PDB file of C-alpha atoms in Angstrom:
ATOM      1  CA  MET A 145      97.201  50.484  98.273  1.00 48.00           C
ATOM      2  CA  THR A 146      93.772  50.755  97.266  1.00 57.00           C
ATOM      3  CA  THR A 147      92.477  51.811 100.658  1.00 57.00           C
ATOM      4  CA  GLU A 148      95.224  54.291 100.471  1.00 54.00           C
ATOM      5  CA  ARG A 149      94.396  56.034  97.280  1.00 55.00           C
ATOM      6  CA  LEU A 150      90.547  56.097  98.363  1.00 49.00           C
ATOM      7  CA  HIS A 151      91.590  58.022 101.674  1.00 52.00           C
ATOM      8  CA  VAL A 152      93.599  60.373  99.638  1.00 46.00           C
ATOM      9  CA  THR A 153      90.878  60.767  97.253  1.00 54.00           C
ATOM     10  CA  THR A 154      88.611  61.527  99.959  1.00 54.00           C
ATOM     11  CA  LEU A 155      90.936  64.013 101.480  1.00 48.00           C
ATOM     12  CA  ALA A 156      91.161  65.773  97.890  1.00 51.00           C
ATOM     13  CA  ILE A 157      87.388  66.052  97.657  1.00 54.00           C
ATOM     14  CA  GLY A 158      87.039  67.489 101.073  1.00 56.00           C
ATOM     15  CA  SER A 159      89.903  69.924 100.449  1.00 60.00           C
ATOM     16  CA  ASP A 160      87.928  70.834  97.145  1.00 62.00           C
ATOM     17  CA  GLY A 161      84.795  71.127  98.589  1.00 62.00           C
ATOM     18  CA  TRP A 162      86.361  73.620 101.662  1.00 63.00           C
ATOM     19  CA  ARG A 163      88.004  75.634  98.940  1.00 69.00           C
ATOM     20  CA  ARG A 164      84.650  76.207  97.104  1.00 71.00           C
ATOM     21  CA  ALA A 165      82.842  76.970 100.550  1.00 70.00           C
ATOM     22  CA  HIS A 166      85.722  79.285 101.270  1.00 67.00           C
ATOM     23  CA  ARG A 167      85.447  81.071  97.855  1.00 78.00           C
ATOM     24  CA  ARG A 168      81.620  81.208  98.133  1.00 79.00           C
ATOM     25  CA  ARG A 169      81.935  82.761 101.534  1.00 80.00           C
ATOM     26  CA  ARG A 170      84.501  85.265 100.374  1.00 83.00           C
ATOM     27  CA  VAL A 171      82.479  86.393  97.213  1.00 81.00           C
ATOM     28  CA  THR A 172      79.208  86.688  99.642  1.00 83.00           C
ATOM     29  CA  VAL A 173      81.400  89.083 101.973  1.00 82.00           C
ATOM     30  CA  SER A 174      82.921  91.017  99.241  1.00 84.00           C
ATOM     31  CA  VAL A 175      79.275  91.674  97.601  1.00 86.00           C
ATOM     32  CA  LEU A 176      77.949  92.779 101.079  1.00 88.00           C
ATOM     33  CA  LYS A 177      80.812  94.899 101.615  1.00 87.00           C
ATOM     34  CA  HIS A 178      80.421  96.849  98.310  1.00 87.00           C
ATOM     35  CA  ALA A 179      76.582  96.970  98.581  1.00 88.00           C
ATOM     36  CA  GLY A 180      77.310  98.786 102.223  1.00 88.00           C
ATOM     37  CA  LEU A 181      79.598 100.932 100.416  1.00 87.00           C
ATOM     38  CA  ILE A 182      77.307 101.826  97.608  1.00 88.00           C
ATOM     39  CA  ALA A 183      74.660 102.551 100.052  1.00 86.00           C
ATOM     40  CA  LEU A 184      76.768 104.628 102.496  1.00 87.00           C
ATOM     41  CA  SER A 185      77.820 106.648  99.498  1.00 84.00           C
ATOM     42  CA  PHE A 186      74.258 107.259  98.421  1.00 82.00           C
ATOM     43  CA  VAL A 187      73.638 108.700 101.579  1.00 84.00           C
ATOM     44  CA  MET A 188      76.495 110.871 101.652  1.00 85.00           C
ATOM     45  CA  ILE A 189      75.776 112.279  98.040  1.00 86.00           C
ATOM     46  CA  TYR A 190      71.840 112.544  98.489  1.00 85.00           C
ATOM     47  CA  PRO A 191      72.254 116.208  99.585  1.00 85.00           C
ATOM     48  CA  LEU A 192      74.365 117.073  96.243  1.00 87.00           C
ATOM     49  CA  ILE A 193      71.833 115.373  93.935  1.00 87.00           C
ATOM     50  CA  TRP A 194      68.894 116.820  95.893  1.00 87.00           C
ATOM     51  CA  LEU A 195      70.428 120.038  95.241  1.00 87.00           C
ATOM     52  CA  VAL A 196      70.968 119.528  91.532  1.00 88.00           C
ATOM     53  CA  VAL A 197      67.430 118.332  91.310  1.00 87.00           C
ATOM     54  CA  SER A 198      65.857 121.503  93.353  1.00 86.00           C
ATOM     55  CA  SER A 199      67.570 123.771  91.322  1.00 86.00           C
ATOM     56  CA  PHE A 200      65.377 122.803  88.492  1.00 86.00           C
ATOM     57  CA  LYS A 201      61.997 123.059  90.474  1.00 84.00           C
ATOM     58  CA  PRO A 202      59.781 126.077  91.164  1.00 83.00           C
ATOM     59  CA  ASN A 203      60.390 127.893  94.667  1.00 78.00           C
ATOM     60  CA  GLY A 204      57.163 126.859  95.916  1.00 78.00           C
ATOM     61  CA  GLU A 205      57.900 123.072  95.534  1.00 78.00           C
ATOM     62  CA  ILE A 206      61.731 123.203  96.830  1.00 79.00           C
ATOM     63  CA  PHE A 207      61.112 122.347 100.383  1.00 78.00           C
ATOM     64  CA  THR A 208      57.744 120.765 100.222  1.00 78.00           C
ATOM     65  CA  ASP A 209      58.678 118.059  98.130  1.00 72.00           C
ATOM     66  CA  LEU A 210      62.297 116.345  98.914  1.00 71.00           C
ATOM     67  CA  SER A 211      62.288 113.653  96.837  1.00 72.00           C
ATOM     68  CA  LEU A 212      64.453 113.091  94.006  1.00 75.00           C
ATOM     69  CA  PHE A 213      61.757 112.818  91.421  1.00 75.00           C
ATOM     70  CA  THR A 214      59.487 115.607  90.193  1.00 71.00           C
ATOM     71  CA  SER A 215      56.938 116.125  87.260  1.00 69.00           C
ATOM     72  CA  THR A 216      57.867 120.015  87.211  1.00 74.00           C
ATOM     73  CA  HIS A 217      61.104 120.900  85.391  1.00 78.00           C
ATOM     74  CA  THR A 218      62.144 124.679  84.740  1.00 80.00           C
ATOM     75  CA  LEU A 219      65.230 126.482  83.730  1.00 83.00           C
ATOM     76  CA  GLU A 220      63.519 129.873  85.250  1.00 86.00           C
ATOM     77  CA  ASN A 221      65.914 129.397  88.542  1.00 86.00           C
ATOM     78  CA  TYR A 222      69.284 129.577  86.080  1.00 89.00           C
ATOM     79  CA  VAL A 223      67.980 132.579  84.183  1.00 87.00           C
ATOM     80  CA  LYS A 224      66.911 134.510  87.200  1.00 86.00           C
ATOM     81  CA  GLY A 225      69.679 133.588  89.083  1.00 85.00           C
ATOM     82  CA  TRP A 226      72.197 134.482  86.300  1.00 88.00           C
ATOM     83  CA  ASN A 227      70.904 137.853  85.978  1.00 86.00           C
ATOM     84  CA  SER A 228      70.341 138.492  89.843  1.00 77.00           C
ATOM     85  CA  GLN A 229      71.772 141.245  92.140  1.00 75.00           C
ATOM     86  CA  GLY A 230      71.726 143.779  89.319  1.00 76.00           C
ATOM     87  CA  LEU A 231      74.886 141.966  87.621  1.00 81.00           C
ATOM     88  CA  GLY A 232      75.445 139.085  85.660  1.00 84.00           C
ATOM     89  CA  PHE A 233      76.764 135.653  87.557  1.00 89.00           C
ATOM     90  CA  GLN A 234      79.815 135.844  85.128  1.00 91.00           C
ATOM     91  CA  VAL A 235      81.244 138.990  87.156  1.00 92.00           C
ATOM     92  CA  PHE A 236      81.260 136.673  90.220  1.00 93.00           C
ATOM     93  CA  LEU A 237      82.901 133.639  88.088  1.00 93.00           C
ATOM     94  CA  GLY A 238      85.402 136.120  86.908  1.00 93.00           C
ATOM     95  CA  ASN A 239      86.265 137.695  90.476  1.00 94.00           C
ATOM     96  CA  SER A 240      86.878 133.934  91.707  1.00 95.00           C
ATOM     97  CA  SER A 241      88.708 132.809  88.903  1.00 95.00           C
ATOM     98  CA  LEU A 242      91.046 135.928  89.386  1.00 95.00           C
ATOM     99  CA  LEU A 243      91.314 135.240  93.118  1.00 96.00           C
ATOM    100  CA  VAL A 244      92.162 131.655  92.228  1.00 96.00           C
ATOM    101  CA  LEU A 245      94.823 132.615  89.696  1.00 96.00           C
ATOM    102  CA  GLY A 246      96.603 134.754  91.816  1.00 95.00           C
ATOM    103  CA  ALA A 247      96.675 132.280  94.790  1.00 96.00           C
ATOM    104  CA  ILE A 248      97.728 129.353  92.641  1.00 96.00           C
ATOM    105  CA  VAL A 249     100.522 131.437  91.220  1.00 96.00           C
ATOM    106  CA  GLY A 250     101.588 132.768  94.247  1.00 96.00           C
ATOM    107  CA  ASN A 251     101.550 129.603  96.016  1.00 95.00           C
ATOM    108  CA  LEU A 252     103.502 127.798  93.581  1.00 95.00           C
ATOM    109  CA  ILE A 253     106.398 130.297  93.175  1.00 95.00           C
ATOM    110  CA  SER A 254     106.823 131.222  96.871  1.00 95.00           C
ATOM    111  CA  CYS A 255     106.294 128.006  98.455  1.00 95.00           C
ATOM    112  CA  SER A 256     108.494 126.105  96.062  1.00 94.00           C
ATOM    113  CA  MET A 257     111.321 128.302  96.823  1.00 94.00           C
ATOM    114  CA  ALA A 258     110.943 128.280 100.507  1.00 94.00           C
ATOM    115  CA  ALA A 259     110.807 124.385 100.202  1.00 94.00           C
ATOM    116  CA  TYR A 260     113.784 124.363  98.461  1.00 93.00           C
ATOM    117  CA  ALA A 261     115.491 126.358 100.853  1.00 93.00           C
ATOM    118  CA  PHE A 262     114.651 124.203 103.661  1.00 93.00           C
ATOM    119  CA  ALA A 263     115.142 121.075 101.997  1.00 90.00           C
ATOM    120  CA  ARG A 264     118.670 121.630 100.261  1.00 89.00           C
ATOM    121  CA  LEU A 265     120.065 124.907 101.574  1.00 88.00           C
ATOM    122  CA  LYS A 266     122.259 125.034 104.706  1.00 88.00           C
ATOM    123  CA  PHE A 267     121.889 128.105 106.735  1.00 88.00           C
ATOM    124  CA  ARG A 268     121.838 129.338 110.665  1.00 89.00           C
ATOM    125  CA  LEU A 269     118.793 128.164 112.579  1.00 89.00           C
ATOM    126  CA  ARG A 270     117.190 126.372 109.935  1.00 89.00           C
ATOM    127  CA  SER A 271     115.688 123.722 112.058  1.00 90.00           C
ATOM    128  CA  LEU A 272     114.261 126.180 114.272  1.00 93.00           C
ATOM    129  CA  TYR A 273     112.891 128.438 111.307  1.00 92.00           C
ATOM    130  CA  PHE A 274     111.418 125.239 109.921  1.00 92.00           C
ATOM    131  CA  ALA A 275     109.673 124.313 113.227  1.00 92.00           C
ATOM    132  CA  ILE A 276     108.434 127.899 113.407  1.00 91.00           C
ATOM    133  CA  MET A 277     107.054 127.299 110.074  1.00 90.00           C
ATOM    134  CA  LEU A 278     105.331 124.208 111.146  1.00 89.00           C
ATOM    135  CA  CYS A 279     103.878 125.811 114.232  1.00 89.00           C
ATOM    136  CA  THR A 280     102.047 128.137 112.029  1.00 89.00           C
ATOM    137  CA  ILE A 281      99.727 125.369 110.476  1.00 87.00           C
ATOM    138  CA  MET A 282      98.309 124.965 114.101  1.00 86.00           C
ATOM    139  CA  LEU A 283      97.473 128.631 114.286  1.00 84.00           C
ATOM    140  CA  PRO A 284      93.634 129.383 114.073  1.00 84.00           C
ATOM    141  CA  ILE A 285      92.787 131.799 111.691  1.00 83.00           C
ATOM    142  CA  HIS A 286      91.322 134.068 114.197  1.00 83.00           C
ATOM    143  CA  VAL A 287      94.264 134.572 116.111  1.00 86.00           C
ATOM    144  CA  VAL A 288      95.842 136.500 113.084  1.00 88.00           C
ATOM    145  CA  LEU A 289      92.867 137.616 111.814  1.00 88.00           C
ATOM    146  CA  VAL A 290      92.880 141.246 113.894  1.00 90.00           C
ATOM    147  CA  PRO A 291      96.383 142.084 113.358  1.00 91.00           C
ATOM    148  CA  GLN A 292      96.380 141.126 109.483  1.00 92.00           C
ATOM    149  CA  PHE A 293      93.087 143.321 109.064  1.00 93.00           C
ATOM    150  CA  ILE A 294      94.875 146.046 110.972  1.00 94.00           C
ATOM    151  CA  ILE A 295      97.855 146.172 108.700  1.00 94.00           C
ATOM    152  CA  PHE A 296      95.807 145.707 105.457  1.00 95.00           C
ATOM    153  CA  LYS A 297      93.540 148.697 106.723  1.00 94.00           C
ATOM    154  CA  ASN A 298      96.938 150.799 107.034  1.00 95.00           C
ATOM    155  CA  LEU A 299      98.151 149.769 103.611  1.00 94.00           C
ATOM    156  CA  GLY A 300      94.743 150.877 102.197  1.00 93.00           C
ATOM    157  CA  TRP A 301      94.228 147.308 100.621  1.00 94.00           C
ATOM    158  CA  LEU A 302      90.551 147.113 102.267  1.00 93.00           C
ATOM    159  CA  GLY A 303      87.933 146.616  99.195  1.00 91.00           C
ATOM    160  CA  THR A 304      90.591 145.171  96.986  1.00 93.00           C
ATOM    161  CA  PHE A 305      91.523 141.798  96.261  1.00 94.00           C
ATOM    162  CA  LEU A 306      95.265 142.424  97.431  1.00 95.00           C
ATOM    163  CA  PRO A 307      94.661 140.971 101.053  1.00 95.00           C
ATOM    164  CA  LEU A 308      93.536 138.010  99.341  1.00 94.00           C
ATOM    165  CA  ILE A 309      96.252 137.664  96.671  1.00 95.00           C
ATOM    166  CA  VAL A 310      99.508 139.184  98.063  1.00 95.00           C
ATOM    167  CA  PRO A 311     100.129 136.982 101.293  1.00 94.00           C
ATOM    168  CA  LYS A 312     100.033 134.000  98.743  1.00 94.00           C
ATOM    169  CA  PHE A 313     103.450 135.248  97.068  1.00 95.00           C
ATOM    170  CA  LEU A 314     104.926 135.298 100.636  1.00 93.00           C
ATOM    171  CA  ALA A 315     104.850 131.555 101.257  1.00 90.00           C
ATOM    172  CA  THR A 316     101.944 132.026 103.953  1.00 90.00           C
ATOM    173  CA  ASP A 317     100.776 128.671 103.372  1.00 90.00           C
ATOM    174  CA  ALA A 318     102.791 126.365 105.723  1.00 91.00           C
ATOM    175  CA  PHE A 319     100.889 123.175 104.631  1.00 92.00           C
ATOM    176  CA  PHE A 320     102.136 123.521 101.103  1.00 93.00           C
ATOM    177  CA  VAL A 321     105.642 124.398 101.961  1.00 94.00           C
ATOM    178  CA  PHE A 322     105.955 121.246 104.257  1.00 92.00           C
ATOM    179  CA  LEU A 323     104.292 119.214 101.119  1.00 90.00           C
ATOM    180  CA  MET A 324     107.202 120.205  98.894  1.00 92.00           C
ATOM    181  CA  VAL A 325     109.994 119.896 101.512  1.00 93.00           C
ATOM    182  CA  GLN A 326     109.062 116.282 101.755  1.00 90.00           C
ATOM    183  CA  PHE A 327     108.963 115.841  98.131  1.00 90.00           C
ATOM    184  CA  ILE A 328     112.344 117.514  97.640  1.00 91.00           C
ATOM    185  CA  ARG A 329     113.911 115.476 100.399  1.00 89.00           C
ATOM    186  CA  ALA A 330     112.859 112.203  98.809  1.00 87.00           C
ATOM    187  CA  LEU A 331     114.577 113.062  95.558  1.00 87.00           C
ATOM    188  CA  PRO A 332     118.008 111.444  95.070  1.00 87.00           C
ATOM    189  CA  THR A 333     120.849 113.382  96.322  1.00 85.00           C
ATOM    190  CA  GLU A 334     122.868 112.109  93.290  1.00 87.00           C
ATOM    191  CA  LEU A 335     121.031 114.304  90.936  1.00 86.00           C
ATOM    192  CA  PHE A 336     122.088 117.484  93.071  1.00 87.00           C
ATOM    193  CA  GLU A 337     125.645 116.209  93.456  1.00 84.00           C
ATOM    194  CA  ALA A 338     125.702 115.873  89.573  1.00 88.00           C
ATOM    195  CA  ALA A 339     124.377 119.430  89.335  1.00 85.00           C
ATOM    196  CA  LEU A 340     126.814 120.913  91.147  1.00 86.00           C
ATOM    197  CA  ILE A 341     129.870 118.799  89.689  1.00 86.00           C
ATOM    198  CA  ASP A 342     128.537 120.433  86.236  1.00 84.00           C
ATOM    199  CA  GLY A 343     129.011 123.665  87.797  1.00 84.00           C
ATOM    200  CA  ALA A 344     125.283 124.664  88.524  1.00 82.00           C
ATOM    201  CA  GLY A 345     124.393 127.099  90.814  1.00 86.00           C
ATOM    202  CA  GLN A 346     121.503 127.127  93.329  1.00 88.00           C
ATOM    203  CA  VAL A 347     119.207 128.933  91.158  1.00 89.00           C
ATOM    204  CA  ARG A 348     120.032 126.640  88.113  1.00 90.00           C
ATOM    205  CA  THR A 349     119.469 123.626  90.204  1.00 89.00           C
ATOM    206  CA  PHE A 350     116.370 124.843  91.393  1.00 90.00           C
ATOM    207  CA  LEU A 351     115.231 125.651  88.011  1.00 90.00           C
ATOM    208  CA  GLN A 352     116.518 123.245  85.640  1.00 89.00           C
ATOM    209  CA  VAL A 353     116.561 120.035  88.269  1.00 89.00           C
ATOM    210  CA  THR A 354     114.320 120.230  90.719  1.00 91.00           C
ATOM    211  CA  ILE A 355     111.421 122.055  89.425  1.00 91.00           C
ATOM    212  CA  PRO A 356     110.719 119.285  86.639  1.00 90.00           C
ATOM    213  CA  LEU A 357     110.653 116.579  89.323  1.00 89.00           C
ATOM    214  CA  MET A 358     108.319 118.413  91.629  1.00 89.00           C
ATOM    215  CA  VAL A 359     105.608 118.448  89.043  1.00 88.00           C
ATOM    216  CA  PRO A 360     103.361 116.040  91.100  1.00 87.00           C
ATOM    217  CA  ALA A 361     103.850 118.079  94.137  1.00 89.00           C
ATOM    218  CA  LEU A 362     103.204 121.434  92.236  1.00 92.00           C
ATOM    219  CA  ALA A 363     100.020 119.836  90.769  1.00 90.00           C
ATOM    220  CA  THR A 364      98.590 118.845  94.123  1.00 89.00           C
ATOM    221  CA  THR A 365      99.500 122.508  95.409  1.00 92.00           C
ATOM    222  CA  ALA A 366      97.620 123.911  92.474  1.00 93.00           C
ATOM    223  CA  ILE A 367      94.573 121.868  92.991  1.00 91.00           C
ATOM    224  CA  PHE A 368      94.159 122.326  96.762  1.00 91.00           C
ATOM    225  CA  THR A 369      94.740 125.841  96.348  1.00 94.00           C
ATOM    226  CA  PHE A 370      92.249 126.154  93.625  1.00 94.00           C
ATOM    227  CA  ILE A 371      89.461 124.407  95.781  1.00 92.00           C
ATOM    228  CA  TRP A 372      90.124 126.061  99.223  1.00 93.00           C
ATOM    229  CA  THR A 373      90.314 129.624  97.300  1.00 94.00           C
ATOM    230  CA  TRP A 374      87.324 129.111  95.214  1.00 94.00           C
ATOM    231  CA  SER A 375      85.316 127.888  98.345  1.00 91.00           C
ATOM    232  CA  ASP A 376      86.559 130.496 100.557  1.00 91.00           C
ATOM    233  CA  PHE A 377      83.965 132.624 102.101  1.00 91.00           C
ATOM    234  CA  PHE A 378      85.502 134.006 105.277  1.00 90.00           C
ATOM    235  CA  GLY A 379      88.529 136.153 103.717  1.00 91.00           C
ATOM    236  CA  PRO A 380      86.368 137.511 100.750  1.00 93.00           C
ATOM    237  CA  LEU A 381      83.576 138.655 103.081  1.00 91.00           C
ATOM    238  CA  ILE A 382      85.976 140.626 105.534  1.00 92.00           C
ATOM    239  CA  TYR A 383      88.098 142.605 103.098  1.00 94.00           C
ATOM    240  CA  LEU A 384      85.827 143.150 100.247  1.00 92.00           C
ATOM    241  CA  ARG A 385      83.117 145.818 100.408  1.00 87.00           C
ATOM    242  CA  THR A 386      81.471 146.182  97.085  1.00 89.00           C
ATOM    243  CA  THR A 387      79.236 143.539  95.499  1.00 87.00           C
ATOM    244  CA  PRO A 388      81.121 143.944  92.180  1.00 90.00           C
ATOM    245  CA  LYS A 389      83.927 142.636  93.904  1.00 92.00           C
ATOM    246  CA  PHE A 390      82.375 139.465  95.275  1.00 93.00           C
ATOM    247  CA  PRO A 391      83.410 136.176  94.249  1.00 94.00           C
ATOM    248  CA  VAL A 392      80.805 133.318  93.885  1.00 93.00           C
ATOM    249  CA  SER A 393      81.241 132.208  97.486  1.00 90.00           C
ATOM    250  CA  VAL A 394      79.883 135.515  99.141  1.00 91.00           C
ATOM    251  CA  ALA A 395      77.491 136.392  96.097  1.00 90.00           C
ATOM    252  CA  LEU A 396      75.449 133.514  96.803  1.00 88.00           C
ATOM    253  CA  LYS A 397      74.737 134.840 100.476  1.00 85.00           C
ATOM    254  CA  GLY A 398      72.796 137.724  98.168  1.00 81.00           C
ATOM    255  CA  PHE A 399      69.990 135.388  97.488  1.00 81.00           C
ATOM    256  CA  VAL A 400      69.098 134.769 101.094  1.00 76.00           C
ATOM    257  CA  ASP A 401      67.460 137.761 102.737  1.00 67.00           C
ATOM    258  CA  ALA A 402      66.387 137.783 106.023  1.00 52.00           C
ATOM    259  CA  GLN A 403      64.193 141.071 105.360  1.00 54.00           C
ATOM    260  CA  SER A 404      62.503 139.886 102.347  1.00 60.00           C
ATOM    261  CA  THR A 405      61.617 136.883 100.215  1.00 68.00           C
ATOM    262  CA  SER A 406      64.790 134.382  99.748  1.00 73.00           C
ATOM    263  CA  ASP A 407      65.529 133.378  96.174  1.00 79.00           C
ATOM    264  CA  TYR A 408      66.499 129.623  97.118  1.00 82.00           C
ATOM    265  CA  GLY A 409      65.798 128.461  93.658  1.00 84.00           C
ATOM    266  CA  GLY A 410      68.198 131.005  92.194  1.00 85.00           C
ATOM    267  CA  MET A 411      70.826 130.217  94.634  1.00 88.00           C
ATOM    268  CA  PHE A 412      70.606 126.618  93.943  1.00 89.00           C
ATOM    269  CA  ALA A 413      70.977 126.932  90.450  1.00 89.00           C
ATOM    270  CA  MET A 414      74.091 129.324  90.954  1.00 91.00           C
ATOM    271  CA  SER A 415      75.573 126.758  93.588  1.00 91.00           C
ATOM    272  CA  VAL A 416      75.204 124.117  91.069  1.00 91.00           C
ATOM    273  CA  VAL A 417      76.913 126.582  88.539  1.00 91.00           C
ATOM    274  CA  SER A 418      79.622 127.246  90.983  1.00 92.00           C
ATOM    275  CA  LEU A 419      80.329 123.660  91.667  1.00 91.00           C
ATOM    276  CA  LEU A 420      81.133 122.767  88.020  1.00 91.00           C
ATOM    277  CA  PRO A 421      84.405 124.358  87.959  1.00 91.00           C
ATOM    278  CA  LEU A 422      85.326 122.024  91.100  1.00 89.00           C
ATOM    279  CA  PHE A 423      84.282 118.960  89.539  1.00 88.00           C
ATOM    280  CA  ILE A 424      86.087 119.632  86.474  1.00 89.00           C
ATOM    281  CA  VAL A 425      89.589 120.580  88.187  1.00 87.00           C
ATOM    282  CA  PHE A 426      89.394 117.442  90.342  1.00 83.00           C
ATOM    283  CA  ALA A 427      88.341 115.077  87.833  1.00 83.00           C
ATOM    284  CA  ILE A 428      91.337 116.373  85.808  1.00 84.00           C
ATOM    285  CA  GLY A 429      93.830 116.670  88.169  1.00 78.00           C
ATOM    286  CA  GLN A 430      93.152 113.797  90.265  1.00 75.00           C
ATOM    287  CA  ARG A 431      95.692 111.624  88.759  1.00 74.00           C
ATOM    288  CA  TRP A 432      98.551 114.385  89.637  1.00 70.00           C
ATOM    289  CA  LEU A 433      96.803 114.729  93.246  1.00 68.00           C
ATOM    290  CA  LEU A 434      97.116 110.964  94.092  1.00 65.00           C
ATOM    291  CA  ARG A 435     100.830 111.321  92.691  1.00 63.00           C
ATOM    292  CA  GLY A 436     101.489 114.137  94.656  1.00 56.00           C
ATOM    293  CA  ILE A 437     100.529 112.613  98.117  1.00 58.00           C
ATOM    294  CA  ALA A 438     101.589 109.108  97.415  1.00 56.00           C
ATOM    295  CA  THR A 439     104.978 110.230  96.395  1.00 55.00           C
ATOM    296  CA  THR A 440     105.655 112.807  99.254  1.00 52.00           C
ATOM    297  CA  GLY A 441     107.861 111.462 101.916  1.00 46.00           C
ATOM    298  CA  ILE A 442     108.675 108.318 100.396  1.00 44.00           C
ATOM    299  CA  LYS A 443     112.349 107.763 100.595  1.00 43.00           C
TER     300      LYS A 443
END
C-alpha cells in the first residue's frame, strides 16, 4: 500500500512539474509573439511618426536627418502651410467637409433604400438586378471614368461639387448596398411579419422597424464613406478646376512644385492637420464599425 501511494505521489509530482514547464513555455511563446507584433507595428507606423516629427523640423533638416529625435523644433511649417496658396487652409478643410457631408447623407439615404428593396421587396428580375449591382463592384473606375466625365460635361457640372455628390444619392456605391442587404436579411422575419399584421406599409416598416435596427450598418457606411471621401484624390482632381474648390487631398499637391522649390515642411504640417479628422472619426466610430462588420451576414 505504501509503495502504491509513493508511486501515485511520484506521478503527481511529475504531472505538476510538466504543467509548470508547459505553462512557462506558453508564457514565453506569448511574450515573444507580442514582442514581435509590437516590433512589426512600430515598423508599420514609423513613416507616420516620422511625418509628425518632420512637420516640426526646418525644411533643410527634413531629409538630412531621418531619425525621430531632433533638437530643432519649430511651428513655422504650420503657420506657413496654413496660409499658403493664397488661401487659408480652412478653405480646403471646409471643401472636404462639404464633400464628406454630401457623400455620407447620399449613401445613407440611397443605399439603405436600395438595400431594403433587394432584401425585403419581391419584384421581377430581382436576382438579376442584384447580380448586376454586385458586378459593378468589380468594375475598375477607369472603365466608367470617360462616360461619366462626358455626362457631367454635357450637364455643365464640371468645376462644381455636383459630380462628386449627386451620384451618392443614386446608390452608386454597390459595396454599401451589399453590406446593408446582408444586414437586413439577418434580421428576424418575425419583426416584419408583426409590422405587416399591425397594418404597417413598406414605407412605415422601413422607417420605423428597419432603420432603427440598422444603426451598426449605417454607422459602418458613414465611417467608410468619410474615410474614402476625405482621402479621395482622383475624383476632385478631375472634376474641380479652381484652387478655391479644392479639398485637402488636392490642396496638399500644391506644396510640391516641379518648377521651383517645394515646401515639404508645410506639406507635412498640413498632412498632419488633414489626418486628425480621420483619427478622430475612427476613434469615435470604432465600436460601431466593429459591430457593423461583425453582425453583417450572421443568421
